[in-house]
Amino acid sequence: MAQANFTEDEDQKTFKKIDCSAEFYTRGVNGELIFLSSLNIILSIAAFLGNTLILVALNKESSLHLPSKLLYRNLAITDLCVGIVVGPLAVIYWISVLTERWDICFYADSAVGFAGYTLCSVSLFTLTAISVDRLLALLLGLRYRQVVTYKRTCITAIFFWILSIGGSAFFFIPVIISSFQYLVTATCLITTILSYTKIFFFLRHNQINVHKHVTQGQLNQSLNMVRYRKAVSSALWVQVTLLICYLPFGIAVALTPQKEYSLSVYLARQFTSTLIFLNSSLNPLLYCWKIREVRQAVRETLRQLLCL
């Protein structure tokens, strides 16, 4: 099996150059790349159709709080971009390897990396913001709508895009882009875990109190908490699904040998990156399954489309 060896004098040689090197490949990977190309065409179409439908439904839905809806819309936009940008670019990259068009290969691979890092960062930031939004809704109570406004949320979403694009601009400097991704991932995970942990203990304490007191006022509060739990459950499902889809790629990258790069390592990275693309196709299904308002809006949209 083909294998690339590194020495201390080749520190500037990156995996990107090897991924588009005629000397690196053998005919043994043709079947795998054809399978990945076919699969990602399907995933790209599913991500495009599913997230377009979700964006239309969110535009029609009026009961969700505007800042919360904006965050879900931002997440749907990143998934839509995966379907119409990253997925097709990945297919172009794999086809260029199969046809040995190394000039196209390098540019396609670089574009996939830059767009992928950007969109993954935006997704992580947005899901973290959703967890913080749910925590603020719990802690602030009636002040929540005064503090978490549409304008502030919009500014936050724009900042996520600027920061993600700025960080991905260092894509060709492995040390910087790796440090940026580790920092983003660690910050987002820690913030999300702390937010949901705080929510969990608060809800548990609230449930104990409700069992002790059954006045009408606390019954109404209990009904509000039921709706709140459903909102938290929806956000948590999306978060867990993202982690499941992203984690194998992170493990594959972390376990990649520093001094050698074999075809087995290459294929592991390619297959696990496809799991990331899969996440963009799964999210619309999660929205429809876990968010009742979105599900109803999607049904209405589909009904109107079918009537046409």
Short mmCIF file of C-alpha atoms in Angstrom, two decimals:
data_model
loop_
_atom_site.label_atom_id
_atom_site.label_comp_id
_atom_site.label_asym_id
_atom_site.label_seq_id
_atom_site.Cartn_x
_atom_site.Cartn_y
_atom_site.Cartn_z
CA MET A 1 0.00 0.00 0.00
CA ALA A 2 1.20 3.50 -0.84
CA GLN A 3 2.73 5.41 2.03
CA ALA A 4 4.34 8.83 2.33
CA ASN A 5 7.19 9.27 4.78
CA PHE A 6 8.16 12.58 6.38
CA THR A 7 11.49 13.79 7.70
CA GLU A 8 12.35 16.78 9.81
CA ASP A 9 13.34 18.68 6.63
CA GLU A 10 9.86 18.23 5.14
CA ASP A 11 7.86 20.09 7.76
CA GLN A 12 6.35 22.36 5.12
CA LYS A 13 5.01 19.42 3.14
CA THR A 14 1.29 19.16 3.88
CA PHE A 15 -1.28 16.44 3.51
CA LYS A 16 -2.96 18.57 0.84
CA LYS A 17 0.00 18.16 -1.49
CA ILE A 18 0.07 14.43 -0.88
CA ASP A 19 -3.70 14.08 -1.41
CA CYS A 20 -3.17 15.34 -4.97
CA SER A 21 0.05 13.50 -5.78
CA ALA A 22 0.23 10.97 -8.62
CA GLU A 23 2.99 9.11 -6.77
CA PHE A 24 0.79 8.51 -3.75
CA TYR A 25 -2.16 6.69 -5.27
CA THR A 26 -2.65 3.19 -6.55
CA ARG A 27 -5.67 1.77 -8.36
CA GLY A 28 -6.76 0.15 -5.09
CA VAL A 29 -8.87 3.14 -4.00
CA ASN A 30 -10.94 3.64 -7.15
CA GLY A 31 -13.91 1.67 -5.84
CA GLU A 32 -13.97 3.58 -2.53
CA LEU A 33 -13.79 6.98 -4.25
CA ILE A 34 -16.57 6.06 -6.68
CA PHE A 35 -18.73 4.99 -3.72
CA LEU A 36 -17.98 8.21 -1.82
CA SER A 37 -18.75 10.34 -4.88
CA SER A 38 -22.10 8.60 -5.45
CA LEU A 39 -23.04 8.78 -1.78
CA ASN A 40 -22.18 12.46 -1.49
CA ILE A 41 -24.23 13.36 -4.56
CA ILE A 42 -27.23 11.86 -2.76
CA LEU A 43 -26.35 13.59 0.54
CA SER A 44 -25.88 16.94 -1.21
CA ILE A 45 -29.31 16.71 -2.84
CA ALA A 46 -30.90 15.68 0.47
CA ALA A 47 -29.18 18.52 2.36
CA PHE A 48 -30.23 21.06 -0.28
CA LEU A 49 -33.88 19.99 -0.41
CA GLY A 50 -34.23 19.39 3.33
CA ASN A 51 -32.68 22.64 4.52
CA THR A 52 -34.41 24.70 1.84
CA LEU A 53 -37.70 23.30 3.10
CA ILE A 54 -36.73 24.09 6.72
CA LEU A 55 -35.82 27.70 5.82
CA VAL A 56 -39.16 28.17 4.06
CA ALA A 57 -40.98 26.65 7.04
CA LEU A 58 -39.10 28.82 9.55
CA ASN A 59 -39.99 31.88 7.51
CA LYS A 60 -43.68 30.99 7.79
CA GLU A 61 -43.60 29.90 11.44
CA SER A 62 -44.47 32.75 13.82
CA SER A 63 -44.77 31.19 17.29
CA LEU A 64 -41.04 30.65 17.88
CA HIS A 65 -39.12 33.45 19.58
CA LEU A 66 -37.34 35.45 16.83
CA PRO A 67 -33.78 35.14 18.25
CA SER A 68 -34.20 31.37 18.70
CA LYS A 69 -35.60 31.07 15.18
CA LEU A 70 -32.66 33.08 13.84
CA LEU A 71 -30.18 30.66 15.39
CA TYR A 72 -31.94 27.66 13.86
CA ARG A 73 -32.10 29.51 10.54
CA ASN A 74 -28.36 30.18 10.75
CA LEU A 75 -27.73 26.49 11.38
CA ALA A 76 -29.94 25.54 8.44
CA ILE A 77 -28.01 27.96 6.20
CA THR A 78 -24.69 26.31 7.11
CA ASP A 79 -26.20 22.90 6.35
CA LEU A 80 -27.57 24.23 3.06
CA CYS A 81 -24.10 25.52 2.16
CA VAL A 82 -22.68 22.08 2.87
CA GLY A 83 -25.19 20.65 0.41
CA ILE A 84 -24.59 23.13 -2.39
CA VAL A 85 -20.90 23.96 -1.87
CA VAL A 86 -18.85 21.48 0.19
CA GLY A 87 -20.53 18.28 -0.99
CA PRO A 88 -20.20 19.06 -4.72
CA LEU A 89 -16.61 20.26 -4.24
CA ALA A 90 -15.77 16.99 -2.49
CA VAL A 91 -17.24 15.06 -5.41
CA ILE A 92 -15.17 17.14 -7.84
CA TYR A 93 -12.08 16.40 -5.75
CA TRP A 94 -12.67 12.63 -5.73
CA ILE A 95 -13.43 12.59 -9.47
CA SER A 96 -10.23 14.58 -10.16
CA VAL A 97 -8.27 11.92 -8.26
CA LEU A 98 -9.94 9.15 -10.26
CA THR A 99 -9.19 10.90 -13.55
CA GLU A 100 -5.72 12.05 -12.38
CA ARG A 101 -6.46 15.72 -12.97
CA TRP A 102 -4.04 16.92 -10.32
CA ASP A 103 -4.38 20.62 -11.18
CA ILE A 104 -8.13 20.50 -10.47
CA CYS A 105 -7.52 18.17 -7.53
CA PHE A 106 -5.42 20.65 -5.55
CA TYR A 107 -7.87 23.54 -5.94
CA ALA A 108 -10.91 21.37 -5.20
CA ASP A 109 -9.27 19.84 -2.12
CA SER A 110 -8.23 23.27 -0.85
CA ALA A 111 -11.74 24.66 -1.42
CA VAL A 112 -13.30 21.72 0.44
CA GLY A 113 -10.95 22.30 3.36
CA PHE A 114 -11.52 26.05 3.58
CA ALA A 115 -15.32 25.84 3.20
CA GLY A 116 -15.51 22.82 5.49
CA TYR A 117 -13.56 24.45 8.32
CA THR A 118 -15.64 27.62 7.99
CA LEU A 119 -19.03 25.92 8.02
CA CYS A 120 -18.07 23.49 10.80
CA SER A 121 -16.95 26.41 12.96
CA VAL A 122 -20.18 28.32 12.31
CA SER A 123 -22.22 25.21 13.18
CA LEU A 124 -20.34 24.71 16.45
CA PHE A 125 -20.69 28.38 17.39
CA THR A 126 -24.40 28.38 16.56
CA LEU A 127 -25.19 25.23 18.54
CA THR A 128 -23.27 26.66 21.48
CA ALA A 129 -25.31 29.86 21.18
CA ILE A 130 -28.51 27.78 21.19
CA SER A 131 -27.47 26.09 24.44
CA VAL A 132 -26.65 29.46 26.02
CA ASP A 133 -29.95 30.85 24.70
CA ARG A 134 -31.86 28.03 26.41
CA LEU A 135 -29.97 28.65 29.65
CA LEU A 136 -30.70 32.39 29.54
CA ALA A 137 -34.39 31.67 28.92
CA LEU A 138 -34.35 29.65 32.14
CA LEU A 139 -32.34 32.03 34.30
CA LEU A 140 -33.72 35.39 33.13
CA GLY A 141 -37.40 34.51 33.17
CA LEU A 142 -39.50 37.52 32.15
CA ARG A 143 -36.35 39.56 31.39
CA TYR A 144 -35.29 37.06 28.71
CA ARG A 145 -37.06 38.81 25.83
CA GLN A 146 -35.58 42.15 26.88
CA VAL A 147 -32.01 40.85 27.07
CA VAL A 148 -31.98 38.36 24.18
CA THR A 149 -33.18 40.52 21.30
CA TYR A 150 -33.27 39.85 17.57
CA LYS A 151 -30.69 42.59 16.89
CA ARG A 152 -28.18 41.23 19.40
CA THR A 153 -28.64 37.69 18.13
CA CYS A 154 -28.17 38.87 14.53
CA ILE A 155 -24.93 40.64 15.46
CA THR A 156 -23.76 37.48 17.25
CA ALA A 157 -24.51 35.31 14.18
CA ILE A 158 -22.61 37.70 11.90
CA PHE A 159 -19.67 37.63 14.33
CA PHE A 160 -19.67 33.81 14.13
CA TRP A 161 -19.32 33.97 10.35
CA ILE A 162 -16.56 36.60 10.43
CA LEU A 163 -14.59 34.71 13.08
CA SER A 164 -14.98 31.39 11.26
CA ILE A 165 -13.94 32.80 7.88
CA GLY A 166 -11.02 34.64 9.49
CA GLY A 167 -9.80 31.49 11.23
CA SER A 168 -10.16 29.37 8.09
CA ALA A 169 -8.10 31.92 6.15
CA PHE A 170 -5.08 30.24 7.80
CA PHE A 171 -6.03 26.92 6.21
CA PHE A 172 -2.65 26.57 4.49
CA ILE A 173 -0.78 27.03 7.77
CA PRO A 174 -1.40 23.69 9.55
CA VAL A 175 -0.19 24.82 12.98
CA ILE A 176 -2.51 27.83 13.08
CA ILE A 177 -5.59 26.15 11.61
CA SER A 178 -5.19 23.17 13.96
CA SER A 179 -4.81 25.45 16.99
CA PHE A 180 -7.85 27.46 15.87
CA GLN A 181 -10.00 24.35 15.48
CA TYR A 182 -8.90 22.89 18.82
CA LEU A 183 -9.66 26.20 20.54
CA VAL A 184 -13.07 26.54 18.87
CA THR A 185 -14.03 22.94 19.60
CA ALA A 186 -12.87 23.02 23.22
CA THR A 187 -14.55 26.37 23.94
CA CYS A 188 -17.83 25.32 22.35
CA LEU A 189 -17.91 21.91 24.05
CA ILE A 190 -17.11 23.28 27.50
CA THR A 191 -19.69 26.07 27.17
CA THR A 192 -22.36 23.67 25.89
CA ILE A 193 -21.71 21.06 28.59
CA LEU A 194 -21.83 23.69 31.34
CA SER A 195 -25.04 25.18 29.94
CA TYR A 196 -26.91 21.89 29.69
CA THR A 197 -25.59 20.73 33.07
CA LYS A 198 -26.93 23.91 34.68
CA ILE A 199 -30.25 23.43 32.90
CA PHE A 200 -30.46 19.78 34.00
CA PHE A 201 -29.92 20.55 37.71
CA PHE A 202 -32.30 23.50 37.60
CA LEU A 203 -35.07 21.42 36.01
CA ARG A 204 -34.49 18.60 38.46
CA HIS A 205 -34.76 20.99 41.41
CA ASN A 206 -37.89 22.53 39.89
CA GLN A 207 -39.52 19.12 39.43
CA ILE A 208 -38.96 18.26 43.10
CA ASN A 209 -40.60 21.52 44.17
CA VAL A 210 -43.59 20.97 41.89
CA HIS A 211 -44.28 17.59 43.49
CA LYS A 212 -44.34 19.26 46.90
CA HIS A 213 -46.62 22.16 45.90
CA VAL A 214 -49.60 21.85 43.57
CA THR A 215 -51.09 25.35 43.64
CA GLN A 216 -52.61 26.74 40.44
CA GLY A 217 -49.75 29.15 39.91
CA GLN A 218 -47.16 26.42 40.19
CA LEU A 219 -49.27 24.19 37.94
CA ASN A 220 -49.03 26.85 35.23
CA GLN A 221 -45.31 27.10 35.87
CA SER A 222 -45.10 23.32 35.49
CA LEU A 223 -46.83 23.51 32.10
CA ASN A 224 -44.32 26.16 30.99
CA MET A 225 -41.50 23.92 32.12
CA VAL A 226 -42.88 21.06 30.02
CA ARG A 227 -42.70 23.26 26.92
CA TYR A 228 -39.24 24.43 27.94
CA ARG A 229 -38.03 20.82 28.36
CA LYS A 230 -39.20 20.05 24.84
CA ALA A 231 -37.25 23.02 23.48
CA VAL A 232 -34.12 21.92 25.37
CA SER A 233 -34.59 18.34 24.20
CA SER A 234 -34.78 19.50 20.57
CA ALA A 235 -31.57 21.52 20.86
CA LEU A 236 -29.81 18.69 22.68
CA TRP A 237 -30.72 16.16 19.99
CA VAL A 238 -29.23 18.39 17.31
CA GLN A 239 -26.10 18.89 19.44
CA VAL A 240 -25.60 15.17 20.11
CA THR A 241 -26.16 14.29 16.44
CA LEU A 242 -23.50 16.80 15.40
CA LEU A 243 -21.02 15.36 17.90
CA ILE A 244 -21.68 11.81 16.69
CA CYS A 245 -21.10 12.84 13.07
CA TYR A 246 -18.05 15.04 13.77
CA LEU A 247 -16.27 12.90 16.35
CA PRO A 248 -14.98 10.12 14.01
CA PHE A 249 -13.27 12.70 11.79
CA GLY A 250 -11.70 14.37 14.80
CA ILE A 251 -10.41 11.00 16.01
CA ALA A 252 -9.07 10.16 12.53
CA VAL A 253 -7.20 13.47 12.37
CA ALA A 254 -5.88 13.17 15.92
CA LEU A 255 -4.59 9.63 15.32
CA THR A 256 -2.95 10.44 11.98
CA PRO A 257 0.79 9.64 12.27
CA GLN A 258 2.98 12.72 12.16
CA LYS A 259 5.73 11.14 10.05
CA GLU A 260 3.82 8.93 7.63
CA TYR A 261 0.59 9.09 5.66
CA SER A 262 -0.80 5.85 4.20
CA LEU A 263 -3.78 5.15 1.99
CA SER A 264 -5.62 3.59 4.93
CA VAL A 265 -5.26 6.86 6.85
CA TYR A 266 -6.37 8.78 3.77
CA LEU A 267 -9.49 6.64 3.33
CA ALA A 268 -10.31 6.95 7.03
CA ARG A 269 -10.27 10.74 6.72
CA GLN A 270 -12.39 10.67 3.55
CA PHE A 271 -15.06 8.35 4.97
CA THR A 272 -15.28 10.19 8.29
CA SER A 273 -15.57 13.54 6.48
CA THR A 274 -18.61 12.10 4.70
CA LEU A 275 -20.21 11.61 8.13
CA ILE A 276 -19.92 15.37 8.58
CA PHE A 277 -21.77 15.88 5.30
CA LEU A 278 -24.40 13.40 6.53
CA ASN A 279 -25.09 15.64 9.53
CA SER A 280 -26.38 18.37 7.21
CA SER A 281 -28.92 15.93 5.78
CA LEU A 282 -30.03 14.66 9.21
CA ASN A 283 -30.71 18.04 10.83
CA PRO A 284 -33.89 18.80 8.83
CA LEU A 285 -35.30 15.45 9.96
CA LEU A 286 -34.47 16.29 13.57
CA TYR A 287 -36.20 19.68 13.30
CA CYS A 288 -39.35 18.04 11.95
CA TRP A 289 -39.25 15.30 14.56
CA LYS A 290 -38.48 17.33 17.67
CA ILE A 291 -39.88 20.82 17.01
CA ARG A 292 -43.67 20.73 16.67
CA GLU A 293 -43.97 24.24 15.22
CA VAL A 294 -41.44 23.47 12.49
CA ARG A 295 -43.13 20.14 11.75
CA GLN A 296 -46.48 21.84 11.25
CA ALA A 297 -44.96 24.55 9.05
CA VAL A 298 -43.20 21.90 6.92
CA ARG A 299 -46.46 20.00 6.48
CA GLU A 300 -48.24 23.16 5.38
CA THR A 301 -45.43 24.01 2.95
CA LEU A 302 -45.44 20.51 1.46
CA ARG A 303 -49.21 20.60 1.13
CA GLN A 304 -49.02 23.87 -0.77
CA LEU A 305 -46.25 22.57 -3.04
CA LEU A 306 -48.14 19.37 -3.82
CA CYS A 307 -51.29 21.34 -4.65
CA LEU A 308 -49.31 23.36 -7.15
#
